[in-house]
CSV table of C-alpha atoms in Angstrom, one decimal:
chain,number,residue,atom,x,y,z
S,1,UNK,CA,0.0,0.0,0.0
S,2,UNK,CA,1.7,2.8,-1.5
S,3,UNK,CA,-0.7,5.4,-0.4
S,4,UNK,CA,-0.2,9.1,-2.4
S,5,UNK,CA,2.6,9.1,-4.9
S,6,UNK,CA,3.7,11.9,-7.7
S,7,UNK,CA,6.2,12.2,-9.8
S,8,UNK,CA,8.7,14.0,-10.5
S,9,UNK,CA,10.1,15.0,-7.0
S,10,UNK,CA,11.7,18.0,-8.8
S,11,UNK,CA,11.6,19.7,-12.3
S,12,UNK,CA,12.7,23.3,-13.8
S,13,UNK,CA,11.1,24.4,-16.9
S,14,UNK,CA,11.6,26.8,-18.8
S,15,UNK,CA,9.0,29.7,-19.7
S,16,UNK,CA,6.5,29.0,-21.9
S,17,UNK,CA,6.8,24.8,-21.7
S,18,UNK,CA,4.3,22.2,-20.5
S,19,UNK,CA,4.3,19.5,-18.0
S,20,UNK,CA,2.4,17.3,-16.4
S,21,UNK,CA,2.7,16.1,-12.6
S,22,UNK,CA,1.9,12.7,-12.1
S,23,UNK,CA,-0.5,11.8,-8.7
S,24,UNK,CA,-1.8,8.3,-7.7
S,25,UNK,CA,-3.6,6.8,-4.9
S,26,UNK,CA,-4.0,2.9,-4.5
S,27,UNK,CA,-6.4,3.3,-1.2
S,28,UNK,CA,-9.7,3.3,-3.6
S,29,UNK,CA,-10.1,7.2,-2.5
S,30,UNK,CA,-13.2,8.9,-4.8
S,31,UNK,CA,-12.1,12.4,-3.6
S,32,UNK,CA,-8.5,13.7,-5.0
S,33,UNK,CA,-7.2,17.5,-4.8
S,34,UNK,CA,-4.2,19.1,-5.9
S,35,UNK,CA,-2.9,22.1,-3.6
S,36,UNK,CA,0.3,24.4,-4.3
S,37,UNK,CA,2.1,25.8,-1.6
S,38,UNK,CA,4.2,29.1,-1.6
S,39,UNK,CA,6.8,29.7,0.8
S,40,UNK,CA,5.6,30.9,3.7
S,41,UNK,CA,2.1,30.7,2.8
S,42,UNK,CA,-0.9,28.0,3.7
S,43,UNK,CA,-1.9,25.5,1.0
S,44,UNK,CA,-4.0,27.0,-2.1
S,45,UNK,CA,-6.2,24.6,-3.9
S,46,UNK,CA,-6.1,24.4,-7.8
S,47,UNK,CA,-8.6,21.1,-8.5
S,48,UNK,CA,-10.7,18.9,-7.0
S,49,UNK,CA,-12.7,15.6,-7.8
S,50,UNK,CA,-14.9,14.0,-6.4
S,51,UNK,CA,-14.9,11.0,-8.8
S,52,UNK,CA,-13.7,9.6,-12.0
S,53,UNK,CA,-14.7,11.8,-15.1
S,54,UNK,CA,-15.6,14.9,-12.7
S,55,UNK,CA,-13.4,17.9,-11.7
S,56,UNK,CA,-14.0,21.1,-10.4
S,57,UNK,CA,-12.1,24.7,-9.9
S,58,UNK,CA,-10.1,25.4,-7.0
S,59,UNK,CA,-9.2,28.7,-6.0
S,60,UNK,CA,-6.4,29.0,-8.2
S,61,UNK,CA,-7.4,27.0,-11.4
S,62,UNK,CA,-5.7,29.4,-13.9
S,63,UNK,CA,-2.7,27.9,-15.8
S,64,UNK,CA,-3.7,24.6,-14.9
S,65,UNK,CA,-5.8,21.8,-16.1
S,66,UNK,CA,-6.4,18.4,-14.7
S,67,UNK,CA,-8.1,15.0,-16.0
S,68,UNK,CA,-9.7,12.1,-14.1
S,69,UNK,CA,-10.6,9.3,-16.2
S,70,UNK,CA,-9.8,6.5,-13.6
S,71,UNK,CA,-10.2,6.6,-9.5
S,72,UNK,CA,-6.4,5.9,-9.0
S,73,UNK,CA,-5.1,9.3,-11.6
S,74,UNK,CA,-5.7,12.6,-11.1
S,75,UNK,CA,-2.7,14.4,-13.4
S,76,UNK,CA,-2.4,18.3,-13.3
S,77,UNK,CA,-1.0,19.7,-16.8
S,78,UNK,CA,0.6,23.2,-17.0
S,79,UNK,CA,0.6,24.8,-19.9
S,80,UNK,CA,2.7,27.4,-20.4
S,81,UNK,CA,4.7,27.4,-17.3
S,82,UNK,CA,5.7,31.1,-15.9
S,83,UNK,CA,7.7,32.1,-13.0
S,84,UNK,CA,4.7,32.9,-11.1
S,85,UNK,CA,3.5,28.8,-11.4
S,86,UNK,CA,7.1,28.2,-9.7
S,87,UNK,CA,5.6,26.0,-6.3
S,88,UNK,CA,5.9,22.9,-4.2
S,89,UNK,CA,2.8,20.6,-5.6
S,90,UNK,CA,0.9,18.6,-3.5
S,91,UNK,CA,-1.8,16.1,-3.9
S,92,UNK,CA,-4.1,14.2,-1.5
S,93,UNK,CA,-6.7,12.1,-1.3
S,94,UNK,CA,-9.8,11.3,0.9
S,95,UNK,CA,-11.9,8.6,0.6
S,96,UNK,CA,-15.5,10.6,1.3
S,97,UNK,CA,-15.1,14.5,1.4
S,98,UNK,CA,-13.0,16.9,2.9
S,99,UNK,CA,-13.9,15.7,6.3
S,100,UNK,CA,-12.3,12.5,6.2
S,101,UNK,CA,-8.7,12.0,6.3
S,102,UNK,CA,-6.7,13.9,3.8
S,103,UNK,CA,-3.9,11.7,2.3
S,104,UNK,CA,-1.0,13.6,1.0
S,105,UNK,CA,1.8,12.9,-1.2
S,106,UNK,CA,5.1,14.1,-0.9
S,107,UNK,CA,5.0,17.1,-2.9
S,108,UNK,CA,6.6,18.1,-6.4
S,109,UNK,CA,9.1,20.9,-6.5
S,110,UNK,CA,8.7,22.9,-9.4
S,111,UNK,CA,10.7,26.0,-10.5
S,112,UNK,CA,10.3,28.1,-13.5
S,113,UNK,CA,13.0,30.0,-15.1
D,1,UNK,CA,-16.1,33.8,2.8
D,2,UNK,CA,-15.0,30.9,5.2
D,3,UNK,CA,-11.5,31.6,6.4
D,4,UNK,CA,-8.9,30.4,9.1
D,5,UNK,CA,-6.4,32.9,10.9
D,6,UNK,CA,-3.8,31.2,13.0
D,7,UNK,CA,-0.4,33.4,14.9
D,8,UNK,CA,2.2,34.0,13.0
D,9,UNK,CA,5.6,31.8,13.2
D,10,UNK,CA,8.2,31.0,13.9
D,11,UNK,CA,7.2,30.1,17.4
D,12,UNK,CA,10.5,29.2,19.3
D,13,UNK,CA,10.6,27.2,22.3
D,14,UNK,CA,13.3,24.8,24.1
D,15,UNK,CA,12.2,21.5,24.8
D,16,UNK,CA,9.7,20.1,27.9
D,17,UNK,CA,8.1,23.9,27.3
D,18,UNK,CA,4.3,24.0,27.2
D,19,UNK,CA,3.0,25.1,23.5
D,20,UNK,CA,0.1,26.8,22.3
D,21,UNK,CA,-0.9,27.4,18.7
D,22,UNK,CA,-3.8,29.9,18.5
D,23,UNK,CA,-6.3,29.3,15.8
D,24,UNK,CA,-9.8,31.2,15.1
D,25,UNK,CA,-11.9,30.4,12.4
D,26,UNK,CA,-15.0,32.1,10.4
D,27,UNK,CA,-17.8,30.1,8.8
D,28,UNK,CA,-21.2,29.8,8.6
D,29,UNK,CA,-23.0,27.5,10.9
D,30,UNK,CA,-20.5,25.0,12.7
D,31,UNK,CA,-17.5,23.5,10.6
D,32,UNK,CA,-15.6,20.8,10.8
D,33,UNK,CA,-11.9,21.9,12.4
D,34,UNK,CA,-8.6,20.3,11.9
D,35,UNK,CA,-4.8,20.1,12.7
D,36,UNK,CA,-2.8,18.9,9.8
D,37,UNK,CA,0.9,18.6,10.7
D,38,UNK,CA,3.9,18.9,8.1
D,39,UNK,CA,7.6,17.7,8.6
D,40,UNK,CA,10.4,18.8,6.5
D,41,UNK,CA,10.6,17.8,3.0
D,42,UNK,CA,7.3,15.4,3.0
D,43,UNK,CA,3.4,16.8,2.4
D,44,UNK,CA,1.0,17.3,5.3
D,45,UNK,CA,-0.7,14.7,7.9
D,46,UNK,CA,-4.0,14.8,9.9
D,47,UNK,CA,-2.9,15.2,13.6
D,48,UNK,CA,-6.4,15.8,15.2
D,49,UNK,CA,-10.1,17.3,14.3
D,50,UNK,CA,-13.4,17.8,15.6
D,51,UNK,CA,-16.5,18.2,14.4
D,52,UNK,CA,-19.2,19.3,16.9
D,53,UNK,CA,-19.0,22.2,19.3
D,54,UNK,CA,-16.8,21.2,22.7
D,55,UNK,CA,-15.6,18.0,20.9
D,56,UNK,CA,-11.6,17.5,22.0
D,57,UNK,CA,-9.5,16.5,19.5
D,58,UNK,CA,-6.3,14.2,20.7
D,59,UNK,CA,-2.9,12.2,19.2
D,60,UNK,CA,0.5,12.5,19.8
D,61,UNK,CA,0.0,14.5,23.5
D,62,UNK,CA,-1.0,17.3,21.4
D,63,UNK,CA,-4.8,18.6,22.0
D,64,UNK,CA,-7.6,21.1,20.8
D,65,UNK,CA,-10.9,21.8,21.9
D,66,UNK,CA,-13.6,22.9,19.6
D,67,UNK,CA,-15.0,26.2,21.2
D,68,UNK,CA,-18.0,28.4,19.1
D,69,UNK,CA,-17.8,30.8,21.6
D,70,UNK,CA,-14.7,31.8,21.3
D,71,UNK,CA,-14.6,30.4,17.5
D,72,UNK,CA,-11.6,29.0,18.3
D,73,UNK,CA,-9.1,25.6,17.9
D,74,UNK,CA,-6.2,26.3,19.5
D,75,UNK,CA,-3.6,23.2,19.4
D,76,UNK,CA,-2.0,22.5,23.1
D,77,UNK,CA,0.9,20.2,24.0
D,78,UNK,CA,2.0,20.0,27.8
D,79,UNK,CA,5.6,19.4,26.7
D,80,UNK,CA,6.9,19.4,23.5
D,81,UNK,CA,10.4,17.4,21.8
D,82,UNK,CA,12.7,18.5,19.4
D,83,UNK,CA,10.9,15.7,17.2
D,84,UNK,CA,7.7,18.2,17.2
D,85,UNK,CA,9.6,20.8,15.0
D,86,UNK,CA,7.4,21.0,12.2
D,87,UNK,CA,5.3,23.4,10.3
D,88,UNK,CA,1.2,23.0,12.1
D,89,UNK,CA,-1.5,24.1,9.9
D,90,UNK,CA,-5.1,24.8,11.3
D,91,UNK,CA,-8.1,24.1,8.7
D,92,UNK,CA,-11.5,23.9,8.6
D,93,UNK,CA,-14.9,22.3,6.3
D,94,UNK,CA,-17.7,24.4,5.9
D,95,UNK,CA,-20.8,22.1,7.2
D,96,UNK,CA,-22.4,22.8,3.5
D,97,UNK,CA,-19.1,22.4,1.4
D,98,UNK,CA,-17.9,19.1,2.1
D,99,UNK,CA,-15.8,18.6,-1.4
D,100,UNK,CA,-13.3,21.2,0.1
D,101,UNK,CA,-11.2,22.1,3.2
D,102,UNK,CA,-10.0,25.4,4.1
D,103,UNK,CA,-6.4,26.1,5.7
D,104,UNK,CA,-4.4,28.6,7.4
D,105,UNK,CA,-1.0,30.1,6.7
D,106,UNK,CA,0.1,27.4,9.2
D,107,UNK,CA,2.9,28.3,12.2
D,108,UNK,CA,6.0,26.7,11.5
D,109,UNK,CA,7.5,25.3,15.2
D,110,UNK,CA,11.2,25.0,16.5
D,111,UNK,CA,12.0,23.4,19.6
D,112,UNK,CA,15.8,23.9,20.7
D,113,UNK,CA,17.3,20.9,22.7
């Protein structure tokens, strides 16, 4: 049992590429989230699902887009990386809502340059 | 909106030393309130919650008590280790807005042996 996993652990891109971050849970979770998190600031959340095939906006959807198509993937594309995207990336899981346990994973480093 | 404001780090204290972490919160009707707890270099974990008025939350020797008088969550630990050095993040689930959780800034904690 695995738990939350994402690759890569770090990247640098340049301006104006695309990547996608990687997240998987193997605990059967319906609910997924992807958060970025700024130095010295609390955890800002880009997308959400609640299942497979549906997604929602987080507070900070812009420059981001995400897919579900099966309960264990939720992958967060950038398109277009800029400087102000540069972030540690975290996602988590819960099995029923928010107000179960939030699962985490251990974070992508990303810097754009 | 639904918000959380916790004090403002670093908090420094030697070891054995009695900790509080102030938390307040503003929501509409009686949220859900959480401690999530974040080491260096790995992505956050649940530590407590609570999620009715006067509920205690417990684990690790740390505790919080849910007050909506005070609309407050503050975390308490009778004697903290350098092993508690960590960044604490308070957070909280609007009672109609399960899907999402709300966090604060989070206090980041050094203990000096």
């Amino acid at each position: 049992n695995a738990g939350v996993t994402q690759t890569p652990k770090f990247r640098i891109l340049k301006i104006g590429q695309s990547m996608t971050l990687q997240c998987a849970q193997d605990m059967n979770h319906n609910y997924m989230y992807w958060y970025r998190q700024d130095p010295g600031m609390g955890l800002k959340l880009i997308y959400y699902s609640v299942g497979a095939g549906i997604t929602d906006k987080g507070e900070v959807p812009n420059g981001y887009n995400v897919s579900r198509s099966t309960t264990e993937d939720f992958p967060l594309r950038l398109e277009l990386a800029a400087p102000s995207q540069t972030s540690v990336y975290f996602c988590a899981s819960s099995l029923a809502g928010a107000t179960d346990t939030q699962y985490f994973g251990p974070g992508t480093r990303l810097t754009v340059l | 909106g639904d918000s959380v404001t916790q004090m403002e780090g670093p908090v420094t204290l030697s070891e054995e030393a009695f900790l509080t972490i102030n938390c307040t919160y503003t929501a509409t009707g009686y949220p859900s309130l959480f401690w999530y707890v974040q080491y260096p270099g790995e992505g956050l974990q649940l530590l407590l919650k609570a999620t009715k008025a006067d509920d205690k939350g417990s684990n690790k020797g740390f505790e919080a008590t849910y007050r909506k008088e005070t609309t407050s969550f503050h975390l308490e630990k009778g004697s903290v280790q350098v092993s508690d050095s960590a960044v604490y993040f308070c957070a909280l689930v609007a009672r109609n807005r399960d899907d999402k959780i709300i966090f604060g800034k989070g206090t980041r904690l050094h203990i000096l042996p």
